[in-house]
Coordinates of C-alpha atoms in Angstrom, one line a residue:
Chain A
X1 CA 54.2 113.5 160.8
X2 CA 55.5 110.0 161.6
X3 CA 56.9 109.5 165.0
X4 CA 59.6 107.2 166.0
X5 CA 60.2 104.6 167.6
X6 CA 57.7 102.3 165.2
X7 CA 54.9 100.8 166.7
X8 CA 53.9 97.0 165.9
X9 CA 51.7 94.9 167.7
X10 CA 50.8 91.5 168.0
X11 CA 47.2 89.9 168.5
X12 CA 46.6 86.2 168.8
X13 CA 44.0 84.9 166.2
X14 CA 41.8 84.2 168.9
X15 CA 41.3 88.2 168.9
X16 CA 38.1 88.1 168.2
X17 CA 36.8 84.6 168.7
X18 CA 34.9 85.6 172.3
X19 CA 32.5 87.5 169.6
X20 CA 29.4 85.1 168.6
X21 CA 28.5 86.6 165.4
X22 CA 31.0 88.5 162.5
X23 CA 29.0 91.3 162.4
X24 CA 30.1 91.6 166.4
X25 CA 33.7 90.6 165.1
X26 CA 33.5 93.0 162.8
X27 CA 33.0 95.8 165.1
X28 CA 35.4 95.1 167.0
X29 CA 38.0 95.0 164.0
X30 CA 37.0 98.2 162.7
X31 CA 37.7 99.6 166.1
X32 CA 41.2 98.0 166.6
X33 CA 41.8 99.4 162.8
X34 CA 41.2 102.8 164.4
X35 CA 43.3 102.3 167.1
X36 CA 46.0 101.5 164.8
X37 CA 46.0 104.4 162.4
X38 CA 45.2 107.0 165.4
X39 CA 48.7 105.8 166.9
X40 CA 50.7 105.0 163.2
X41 CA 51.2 101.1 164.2
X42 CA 53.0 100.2 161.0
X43 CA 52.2 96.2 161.7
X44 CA 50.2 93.8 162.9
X45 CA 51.1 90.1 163.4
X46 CA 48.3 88.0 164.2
X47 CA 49.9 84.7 165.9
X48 CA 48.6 81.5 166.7
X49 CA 47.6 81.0 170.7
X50 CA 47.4 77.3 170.3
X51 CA 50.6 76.4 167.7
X52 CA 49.3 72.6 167.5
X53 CA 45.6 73.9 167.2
X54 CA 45.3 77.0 165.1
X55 CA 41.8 79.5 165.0
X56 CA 42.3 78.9 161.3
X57 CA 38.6 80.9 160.1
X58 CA 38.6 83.7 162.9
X59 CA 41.9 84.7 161.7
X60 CA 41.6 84.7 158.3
X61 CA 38.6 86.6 158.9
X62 CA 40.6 89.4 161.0
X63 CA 42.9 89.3 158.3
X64 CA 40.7 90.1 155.8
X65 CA 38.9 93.2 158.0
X66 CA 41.8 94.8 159.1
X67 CA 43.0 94.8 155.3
X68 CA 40.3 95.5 153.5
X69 CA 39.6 98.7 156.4
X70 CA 43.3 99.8 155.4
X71 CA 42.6 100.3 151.9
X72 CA 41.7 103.3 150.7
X73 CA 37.7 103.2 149.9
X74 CA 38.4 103.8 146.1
X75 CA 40.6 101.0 146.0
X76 CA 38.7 98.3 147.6
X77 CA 36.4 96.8 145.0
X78 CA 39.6 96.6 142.8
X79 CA 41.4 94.4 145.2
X80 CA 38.9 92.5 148.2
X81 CA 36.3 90.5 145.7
X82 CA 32.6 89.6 147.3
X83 CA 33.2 87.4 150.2
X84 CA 30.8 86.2 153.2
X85 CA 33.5 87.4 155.6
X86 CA 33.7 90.9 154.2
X87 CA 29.6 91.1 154.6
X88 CA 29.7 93.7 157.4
X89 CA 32.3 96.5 156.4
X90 CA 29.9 98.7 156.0
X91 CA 30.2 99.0 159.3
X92 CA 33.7 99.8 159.3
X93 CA 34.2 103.2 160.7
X94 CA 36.5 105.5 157.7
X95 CA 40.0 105.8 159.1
X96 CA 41.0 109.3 157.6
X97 CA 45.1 108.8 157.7
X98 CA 46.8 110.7 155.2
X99 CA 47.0 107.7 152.6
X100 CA 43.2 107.6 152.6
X101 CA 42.7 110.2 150.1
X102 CA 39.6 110.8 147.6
X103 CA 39.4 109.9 144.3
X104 CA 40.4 113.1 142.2
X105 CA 40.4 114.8 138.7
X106 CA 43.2 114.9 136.7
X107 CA 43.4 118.5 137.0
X108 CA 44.0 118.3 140.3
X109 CA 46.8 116.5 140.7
X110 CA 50.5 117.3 141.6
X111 CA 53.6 116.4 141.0
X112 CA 55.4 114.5 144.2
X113 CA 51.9 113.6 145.7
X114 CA 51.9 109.7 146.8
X115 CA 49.4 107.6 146.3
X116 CA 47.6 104.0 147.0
X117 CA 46.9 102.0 143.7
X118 CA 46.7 98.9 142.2
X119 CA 48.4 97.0 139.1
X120 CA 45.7 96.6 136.5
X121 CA 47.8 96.1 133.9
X122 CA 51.7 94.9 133.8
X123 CA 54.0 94.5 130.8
X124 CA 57.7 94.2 130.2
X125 CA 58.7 97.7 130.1
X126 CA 55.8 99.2 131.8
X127 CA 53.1 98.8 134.4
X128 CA 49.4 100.8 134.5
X129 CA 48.6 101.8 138.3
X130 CA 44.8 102.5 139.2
X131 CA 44.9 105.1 142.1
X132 CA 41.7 107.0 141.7
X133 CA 42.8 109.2 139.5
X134 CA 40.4 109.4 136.1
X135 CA 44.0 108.3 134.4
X136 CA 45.9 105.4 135.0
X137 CA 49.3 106.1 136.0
X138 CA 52.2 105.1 133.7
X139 CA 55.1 103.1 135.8
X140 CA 58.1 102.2 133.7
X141 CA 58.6 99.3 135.6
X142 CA 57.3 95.7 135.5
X143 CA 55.1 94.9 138.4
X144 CA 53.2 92.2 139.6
X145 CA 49.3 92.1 138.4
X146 CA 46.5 92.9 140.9
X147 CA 49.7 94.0 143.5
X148 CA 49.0 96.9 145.9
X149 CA 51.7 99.9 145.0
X150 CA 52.6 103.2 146.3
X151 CA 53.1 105.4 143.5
X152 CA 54.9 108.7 143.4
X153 CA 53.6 111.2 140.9
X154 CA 56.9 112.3 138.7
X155 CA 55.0 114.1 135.7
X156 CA 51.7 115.3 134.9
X157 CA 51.1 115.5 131.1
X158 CA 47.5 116.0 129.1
X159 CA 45.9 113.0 129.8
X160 CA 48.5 111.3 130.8
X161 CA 50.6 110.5 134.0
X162 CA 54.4 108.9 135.6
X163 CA 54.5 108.0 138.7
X164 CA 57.6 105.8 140.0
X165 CA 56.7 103.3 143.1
X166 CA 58.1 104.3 146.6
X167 CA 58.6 102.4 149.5
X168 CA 56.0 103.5 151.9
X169 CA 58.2 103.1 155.1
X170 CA 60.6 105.8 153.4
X171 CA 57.4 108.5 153.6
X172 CA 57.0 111.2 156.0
X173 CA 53.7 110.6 156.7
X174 CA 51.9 107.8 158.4
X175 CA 50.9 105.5 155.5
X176 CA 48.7 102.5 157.0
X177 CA 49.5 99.1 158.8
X178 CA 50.3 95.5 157.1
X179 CA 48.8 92.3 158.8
X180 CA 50.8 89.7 158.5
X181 CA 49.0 86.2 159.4
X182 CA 51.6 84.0 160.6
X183 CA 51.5 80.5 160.8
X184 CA 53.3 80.4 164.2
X185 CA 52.8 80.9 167.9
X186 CA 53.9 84.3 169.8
X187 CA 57.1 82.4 171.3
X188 CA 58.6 82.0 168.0
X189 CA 57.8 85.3 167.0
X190 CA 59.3 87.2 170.0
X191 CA 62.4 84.8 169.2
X192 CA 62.9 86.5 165.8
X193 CA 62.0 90.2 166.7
X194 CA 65.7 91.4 167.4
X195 CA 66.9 94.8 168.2
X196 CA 63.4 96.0 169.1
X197 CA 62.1 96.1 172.0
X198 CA 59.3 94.1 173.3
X199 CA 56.4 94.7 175.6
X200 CA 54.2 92.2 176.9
X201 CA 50.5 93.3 178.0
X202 CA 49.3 91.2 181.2
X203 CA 46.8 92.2 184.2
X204 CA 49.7 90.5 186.3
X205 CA 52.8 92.6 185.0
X206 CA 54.1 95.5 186.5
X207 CA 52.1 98.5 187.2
X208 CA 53.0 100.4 184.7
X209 CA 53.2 103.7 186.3
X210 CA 55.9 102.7 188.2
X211 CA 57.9 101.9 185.6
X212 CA 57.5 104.6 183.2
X213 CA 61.4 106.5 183.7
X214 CA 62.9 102.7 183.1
X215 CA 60.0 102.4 179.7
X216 CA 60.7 105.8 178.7
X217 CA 65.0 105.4 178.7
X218 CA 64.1 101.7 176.7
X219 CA 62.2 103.3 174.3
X220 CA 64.2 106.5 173.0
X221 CA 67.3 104.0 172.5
X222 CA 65.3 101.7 169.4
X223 CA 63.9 102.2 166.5
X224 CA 60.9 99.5 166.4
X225 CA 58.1 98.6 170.0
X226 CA 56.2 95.2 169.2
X227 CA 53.7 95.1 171.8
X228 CA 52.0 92.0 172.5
X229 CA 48.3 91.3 174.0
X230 CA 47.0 87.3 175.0
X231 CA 43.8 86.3 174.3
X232 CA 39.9 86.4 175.3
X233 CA 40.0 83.6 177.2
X234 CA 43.7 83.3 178.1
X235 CA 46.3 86.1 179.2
X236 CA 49.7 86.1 177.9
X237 CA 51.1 84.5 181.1
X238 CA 48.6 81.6 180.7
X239 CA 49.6 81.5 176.8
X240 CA 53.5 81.3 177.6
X241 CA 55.3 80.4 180.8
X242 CA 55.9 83.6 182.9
X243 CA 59.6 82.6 182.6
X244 CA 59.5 82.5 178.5
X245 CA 57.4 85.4 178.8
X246 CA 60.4 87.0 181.2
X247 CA 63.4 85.6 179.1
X248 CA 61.9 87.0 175.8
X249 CA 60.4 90.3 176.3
X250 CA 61.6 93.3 177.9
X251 CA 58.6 94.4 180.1
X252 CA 55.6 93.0 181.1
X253 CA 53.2 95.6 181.8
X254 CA 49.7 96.0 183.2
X255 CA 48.5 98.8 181.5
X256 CA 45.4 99.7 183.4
X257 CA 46.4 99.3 187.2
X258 CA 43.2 98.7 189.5
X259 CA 41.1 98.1 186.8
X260 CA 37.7 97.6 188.4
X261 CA 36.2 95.5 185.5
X262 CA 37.3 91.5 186.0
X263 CA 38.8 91.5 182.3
X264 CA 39.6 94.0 179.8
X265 CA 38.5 93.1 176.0
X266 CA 41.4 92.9 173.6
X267 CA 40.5 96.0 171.7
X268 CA 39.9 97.8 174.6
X269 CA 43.3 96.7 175.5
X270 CA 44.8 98.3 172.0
X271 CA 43.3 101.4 173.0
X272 CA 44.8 101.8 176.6
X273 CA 47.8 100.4 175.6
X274 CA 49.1 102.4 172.8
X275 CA 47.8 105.6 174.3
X276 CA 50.4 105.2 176.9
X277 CA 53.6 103.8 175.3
X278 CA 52.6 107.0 172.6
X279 CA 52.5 109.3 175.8
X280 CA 56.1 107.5 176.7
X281 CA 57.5 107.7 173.2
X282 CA 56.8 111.9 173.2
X283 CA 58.0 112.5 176.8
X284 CA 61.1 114.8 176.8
Chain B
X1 CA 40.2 99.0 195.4
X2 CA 38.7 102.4 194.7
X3 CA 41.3 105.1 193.5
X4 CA 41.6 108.5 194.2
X5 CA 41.3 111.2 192.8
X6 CA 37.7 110.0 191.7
X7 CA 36.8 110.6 188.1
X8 CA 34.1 112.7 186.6
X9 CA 33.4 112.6 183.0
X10 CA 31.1 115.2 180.7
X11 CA 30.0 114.4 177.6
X12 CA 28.0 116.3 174.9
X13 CA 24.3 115.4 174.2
X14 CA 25.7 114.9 170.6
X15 CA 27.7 112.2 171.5
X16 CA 26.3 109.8 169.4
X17 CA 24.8 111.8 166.6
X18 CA 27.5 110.9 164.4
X19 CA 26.0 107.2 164.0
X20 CA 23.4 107.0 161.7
X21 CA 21.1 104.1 163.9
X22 CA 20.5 102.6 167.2
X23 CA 22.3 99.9 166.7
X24 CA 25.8 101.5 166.3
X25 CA 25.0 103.9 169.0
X26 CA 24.0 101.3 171.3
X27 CA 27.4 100.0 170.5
X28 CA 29.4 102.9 171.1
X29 CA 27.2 103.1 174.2
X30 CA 28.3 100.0 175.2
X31 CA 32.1 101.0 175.0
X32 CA 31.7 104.2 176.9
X33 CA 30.1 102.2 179.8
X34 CA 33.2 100.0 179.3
X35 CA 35.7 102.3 179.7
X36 CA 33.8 104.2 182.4
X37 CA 34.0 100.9 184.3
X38 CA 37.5 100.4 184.1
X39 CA 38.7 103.2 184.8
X40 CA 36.2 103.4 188.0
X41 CA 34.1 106.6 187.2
X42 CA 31.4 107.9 188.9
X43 CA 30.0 110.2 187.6
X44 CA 28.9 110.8 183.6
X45 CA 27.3 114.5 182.9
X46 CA 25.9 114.5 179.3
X47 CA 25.6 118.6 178.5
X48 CA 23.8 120.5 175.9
X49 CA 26.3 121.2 173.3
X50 CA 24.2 124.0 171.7
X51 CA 22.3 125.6 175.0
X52 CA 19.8 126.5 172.7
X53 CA 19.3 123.8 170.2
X54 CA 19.4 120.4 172.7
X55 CA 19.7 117.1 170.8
X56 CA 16.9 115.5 173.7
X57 CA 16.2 112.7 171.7
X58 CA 19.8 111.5 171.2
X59 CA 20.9 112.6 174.8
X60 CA 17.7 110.4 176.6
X61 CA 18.7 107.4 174.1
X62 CA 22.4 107.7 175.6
X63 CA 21.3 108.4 179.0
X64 CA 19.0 105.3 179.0
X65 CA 21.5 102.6 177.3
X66 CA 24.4 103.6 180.0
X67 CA 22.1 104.0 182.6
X68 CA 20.8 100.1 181.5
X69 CA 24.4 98.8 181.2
X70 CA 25.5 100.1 184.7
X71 CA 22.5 98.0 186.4
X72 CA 23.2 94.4 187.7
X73 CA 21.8 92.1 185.0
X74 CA 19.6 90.6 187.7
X75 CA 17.9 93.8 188.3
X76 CA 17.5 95.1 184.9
X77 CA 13.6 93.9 184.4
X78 CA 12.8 95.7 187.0
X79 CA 13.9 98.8 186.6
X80 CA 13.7 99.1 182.5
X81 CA 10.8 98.5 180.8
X82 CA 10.4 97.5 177.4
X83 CA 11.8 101.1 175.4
X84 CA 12.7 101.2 171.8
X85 CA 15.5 103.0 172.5
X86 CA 16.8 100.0 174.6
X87 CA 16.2 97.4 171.7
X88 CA 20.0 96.4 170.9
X89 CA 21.1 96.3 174.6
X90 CA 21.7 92.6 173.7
X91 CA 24.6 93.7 172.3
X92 CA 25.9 95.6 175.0
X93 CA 29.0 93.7 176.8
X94 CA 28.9 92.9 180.0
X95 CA 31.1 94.8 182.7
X96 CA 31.8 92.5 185.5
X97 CA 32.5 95.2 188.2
X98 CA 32.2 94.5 191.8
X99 CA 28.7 95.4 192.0
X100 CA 27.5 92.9 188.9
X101 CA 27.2 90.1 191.4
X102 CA 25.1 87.1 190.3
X103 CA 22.0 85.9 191.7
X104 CA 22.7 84.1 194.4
X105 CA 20.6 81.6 196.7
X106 CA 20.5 82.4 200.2
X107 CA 22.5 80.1 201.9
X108 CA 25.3 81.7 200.1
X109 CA 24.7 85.0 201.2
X110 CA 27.1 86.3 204.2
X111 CA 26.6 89.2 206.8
X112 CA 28.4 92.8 205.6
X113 CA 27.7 91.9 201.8
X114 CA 26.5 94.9 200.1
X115 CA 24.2 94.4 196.6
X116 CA 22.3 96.6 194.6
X117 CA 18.7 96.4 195.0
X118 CA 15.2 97.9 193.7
X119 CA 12.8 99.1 196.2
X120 CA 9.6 96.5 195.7
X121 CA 7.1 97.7 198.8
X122 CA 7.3 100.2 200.8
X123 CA 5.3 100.9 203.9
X124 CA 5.9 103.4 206.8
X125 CA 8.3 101.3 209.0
X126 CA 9.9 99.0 206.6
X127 CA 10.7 98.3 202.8
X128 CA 11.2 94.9 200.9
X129 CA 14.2 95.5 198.7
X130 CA 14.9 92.5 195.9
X131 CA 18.2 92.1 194.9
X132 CA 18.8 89.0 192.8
X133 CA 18.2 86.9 196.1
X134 CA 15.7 83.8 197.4
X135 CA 13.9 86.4 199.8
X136 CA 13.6 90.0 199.6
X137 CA 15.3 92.1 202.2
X138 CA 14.0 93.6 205.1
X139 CA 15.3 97.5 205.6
X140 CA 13.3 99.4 208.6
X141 CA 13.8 102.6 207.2
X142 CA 10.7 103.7 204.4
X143 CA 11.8 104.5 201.3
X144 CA 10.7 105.5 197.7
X145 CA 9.0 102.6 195.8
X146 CA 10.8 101.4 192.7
X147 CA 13.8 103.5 193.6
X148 CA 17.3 101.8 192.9
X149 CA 19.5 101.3 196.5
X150 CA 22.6 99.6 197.9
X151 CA 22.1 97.1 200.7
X152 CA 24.3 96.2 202.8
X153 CA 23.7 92.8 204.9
X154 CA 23.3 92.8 208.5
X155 CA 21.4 89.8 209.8
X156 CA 20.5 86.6 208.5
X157 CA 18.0 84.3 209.7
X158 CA 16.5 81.1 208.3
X159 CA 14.2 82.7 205.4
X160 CA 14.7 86.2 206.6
X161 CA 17.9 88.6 205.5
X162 CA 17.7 92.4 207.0
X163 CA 19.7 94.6 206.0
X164 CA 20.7 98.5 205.7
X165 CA 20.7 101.2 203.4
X166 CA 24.6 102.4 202.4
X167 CA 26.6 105.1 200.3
X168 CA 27.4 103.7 197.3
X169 CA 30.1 106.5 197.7
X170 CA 31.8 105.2 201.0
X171 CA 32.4 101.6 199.7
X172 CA 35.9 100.4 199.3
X173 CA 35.6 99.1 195.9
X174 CA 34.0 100.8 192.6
X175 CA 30.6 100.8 192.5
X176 CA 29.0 101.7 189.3
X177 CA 28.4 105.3 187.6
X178 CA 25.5 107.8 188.0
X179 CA 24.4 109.4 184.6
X180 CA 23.4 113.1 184.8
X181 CA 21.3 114.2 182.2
X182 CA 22.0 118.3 182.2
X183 CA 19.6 120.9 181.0
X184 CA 22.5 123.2 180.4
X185 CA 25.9 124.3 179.1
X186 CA 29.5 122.9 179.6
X187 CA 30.2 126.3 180.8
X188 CA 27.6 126.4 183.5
X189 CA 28.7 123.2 184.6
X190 CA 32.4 124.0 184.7
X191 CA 31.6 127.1 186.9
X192 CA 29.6 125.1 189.1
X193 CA 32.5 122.9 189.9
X194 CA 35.0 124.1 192.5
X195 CA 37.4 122.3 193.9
X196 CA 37.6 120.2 191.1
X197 CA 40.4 119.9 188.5
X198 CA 39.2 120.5 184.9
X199 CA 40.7 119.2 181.9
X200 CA 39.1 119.6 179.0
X201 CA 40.6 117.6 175.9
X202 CA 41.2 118.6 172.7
X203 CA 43.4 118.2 169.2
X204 CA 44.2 122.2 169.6
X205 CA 45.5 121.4 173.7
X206 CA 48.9 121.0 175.0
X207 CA 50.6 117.9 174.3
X208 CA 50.2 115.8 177.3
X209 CA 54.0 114.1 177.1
X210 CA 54.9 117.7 178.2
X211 CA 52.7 118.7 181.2
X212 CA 53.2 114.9 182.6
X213 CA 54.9 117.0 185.8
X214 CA 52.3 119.5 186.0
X215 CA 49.1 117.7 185.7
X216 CA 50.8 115.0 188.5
X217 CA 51.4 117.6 191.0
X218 CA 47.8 119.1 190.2
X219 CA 46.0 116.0 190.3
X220 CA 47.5 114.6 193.6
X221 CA 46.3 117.9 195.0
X222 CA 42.4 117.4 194.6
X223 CA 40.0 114.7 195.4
X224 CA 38.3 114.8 192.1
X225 CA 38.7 115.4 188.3
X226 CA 36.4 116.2 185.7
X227 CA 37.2 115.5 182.4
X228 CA 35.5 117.0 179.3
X229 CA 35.1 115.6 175.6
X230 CA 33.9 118.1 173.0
X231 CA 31.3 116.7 170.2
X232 CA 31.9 114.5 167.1
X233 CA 31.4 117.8 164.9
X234 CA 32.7 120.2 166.9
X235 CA 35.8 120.2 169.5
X236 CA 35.6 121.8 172.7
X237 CA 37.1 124.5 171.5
X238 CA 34.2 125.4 168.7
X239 CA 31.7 124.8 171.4
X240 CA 33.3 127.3 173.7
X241 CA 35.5 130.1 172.5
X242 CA 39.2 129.4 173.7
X243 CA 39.2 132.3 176.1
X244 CA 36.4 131.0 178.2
X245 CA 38.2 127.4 177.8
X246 CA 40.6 128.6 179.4
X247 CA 39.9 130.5 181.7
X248 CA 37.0 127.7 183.3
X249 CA 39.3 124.9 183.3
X250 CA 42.9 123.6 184.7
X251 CA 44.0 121.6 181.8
X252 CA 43.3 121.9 177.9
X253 CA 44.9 118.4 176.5
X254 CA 45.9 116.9 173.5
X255 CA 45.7 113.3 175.0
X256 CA 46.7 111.4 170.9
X257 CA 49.7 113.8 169.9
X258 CA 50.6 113.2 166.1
X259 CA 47.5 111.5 165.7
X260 CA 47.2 110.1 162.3
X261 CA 43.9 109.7 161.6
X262 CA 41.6 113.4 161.0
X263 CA 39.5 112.8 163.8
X264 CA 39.2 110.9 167.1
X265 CA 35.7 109.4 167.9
X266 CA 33.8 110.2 171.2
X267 CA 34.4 106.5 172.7
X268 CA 38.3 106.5 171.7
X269 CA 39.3 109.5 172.8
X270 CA 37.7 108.4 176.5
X271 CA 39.3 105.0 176.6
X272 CA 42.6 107.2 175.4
X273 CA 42.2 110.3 178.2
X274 CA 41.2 107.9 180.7
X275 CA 44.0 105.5 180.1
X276 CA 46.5 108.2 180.3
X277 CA 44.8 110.3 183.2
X278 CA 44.3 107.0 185.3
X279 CA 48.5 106.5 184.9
X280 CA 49.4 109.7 185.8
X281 CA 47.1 109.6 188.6
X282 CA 49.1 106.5 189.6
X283 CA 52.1 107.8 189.1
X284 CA 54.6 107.6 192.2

């Protein structure tokens, strides 16, 4: 069942850079990827830490894990092609969310079940939609080639199936994270995110369990949380100027209080993080 | 600064089963001791799931790579010889808790510093302790050869440091974990702990944004918690039957409610528990 508010978070591309080697890098992906789905995060923006000086390859690279270990496995070789930065997914751990299901026979199929495909073959009256079925699904509707669809099932004839596409955010269920690479820093980003509220992550905010009646009473009252984490190498308060960071955010949280390590990695971060503001979301 | 109530984690010997070679365990390992760190616990049972069956191998392998991680880099060689089952530790990341100090030379050193240290000789009046120093350190007390101590100094001279043996225990800050390989039964441990509040997690417990009142008032009352992870195949409440769950332990929590994925790995559902328990533990 999805739970509201909406979670979104936002990484700098430096995420991963304090990794040496991608198959390190990759780990660490796959583990934020879990993190994600385990807590139905519905986006991911990865900004740029430096604006004038952007981690151009690590980022792309991030991009491309965290996408590729959102698609469901019988969809991947249709849509990622062979790429050096993909070299490690085998590593990925599987994510199990309700739009990761198994490729299926025909037979087995019912009407109103949603699934993941892809547009292997568009014309001007009708689409053919590749969701591991053993069929391709018939969409009357012209869509985009090679595009990533959700597709409804409406009717289940011999050998043949309908399916009419659905916007994913309109499902009950949890149905997998976008990353969207921007090509801007966190201030601008933070600028534009109106009417949601927005949570920095910083060893030197507030202890968060002192502020959880005020977090709690700011949560129920919106529909979308971006929370934000800084880099490796540089906390958000070193990224931003603690007065941007206060003008443009409504908390600044540390969310592991007397931590005895001297840093906490960002996907460690991920972890802590959304397992509290999903504790505050569910509190009565 | 050391918190309190003091954590206490148990974790089945099957904790790493799930990963098919040394390499991802190590890495899973290497996020445990992470999250252990962090969250400043100090103590790590690792149980027999099945009483009957024990996964030894596994269990040793686990019990040796967080054992390795928690030692000052410096004193590593010493203590760990070369082991197959350590040959990834490369990979492990480093924790940076007060008691990783550096080597140091020993004009640098200051009276009332404590460091960890290995026993190098040990004769009936005095022992010569090396930790990461110049010069070894003079302790007039004999103790066991090759055995791991904390060293607190208490007299520098030109080329000479004495110093005395400490609790780890009674040190303001955190100090590391101890890893307790058991040859028995989460059950036989949980009787054995009085006085100690036990909550056991699991997808089947209460939803912990409800009992947020409850579990504050219990864990202010006690000076430690243990907290209990069931296996990668089996939850805690397949290895024990719910009666005897329940009736051996405070607290049976769902610490990810509406979880979307199936599952919840061993290493996420500690940085998850921990992140949460540590909060309310904090809470005002």
């Amino acid at each position: 069942m999805k739970i509201s508010p909406i979670f979104e978070i936002a990484i700098p591309d430096t995420f991963t850079s304090n990794y040496g080697n991608i198959l390190q890098r990759t780990v660490a992906a796959g583990f934020l990827s879990r993190a994600l789905s385990i807590f139905q995060v519905e986006k991911v923006y990865i900004y740029r830490e430096n604006v004038k000086k952007p981690n151009t390859r690590v980022a792309r690279q991030l991009f491309k894990i965290l996408s590729y270990a959102e698609t469901p496995q019988y969809l991947r070789k249709h849509i990622f092609r062979k790429d050096r930065d993909l070299r490690y997914v085998g590593l990925l751990p599987p994510l199990r969310t309700p739009h990761h299901l198994l490729k299926k026979p025909i037979d087995d199929i019912k009407r109103g079940e949603v699934r993941e495909g892809v547009v292997i073959l568009s014309s001007k009256h009708y689409s053919l939609v590749y969701a591991g079925l053993d069929t391709l699904i018939h969409v009357q509707e012209r869509l985009p080639k090679d595009s990533r669809v959700t597709v409804e099932i409406t009717r289940i004839e011999r050998n043949k199936i309908e399916g009419k596409v659905v916007d994913r955010c309109k499902l009950r269920e949890y149905w997998g994270y976008s990353v969207i690479l921007l090509d801007k820093g966190i201030e601008d980003l933070l600028k534009e995110k109106r009417g949601c509220l927005k949570i920095l992550t910083s060893k030197w905010g507030n202890n968060v369990s002192l502020m959880i009646e005020e977090l709690k009473k700011s949560i129920k009252r919106v529909n979308r949380v971006l929370i934000v984490f800084g880099g490796p190498q540089r906390g958000l308060l070193e990224i931003m100027s603690e007065e941007k960071a206060r003008k443009l955010s409504d908390f600044i949280l540390n969310m592991a209080p007397y931590q005895a390590t001297e840093t906490i990695r960002m996907e460690e971060a991920v972890y802590i993080s959304l397992a509290i503001l999903n504790l505050v979301r569910l509190l009565p």
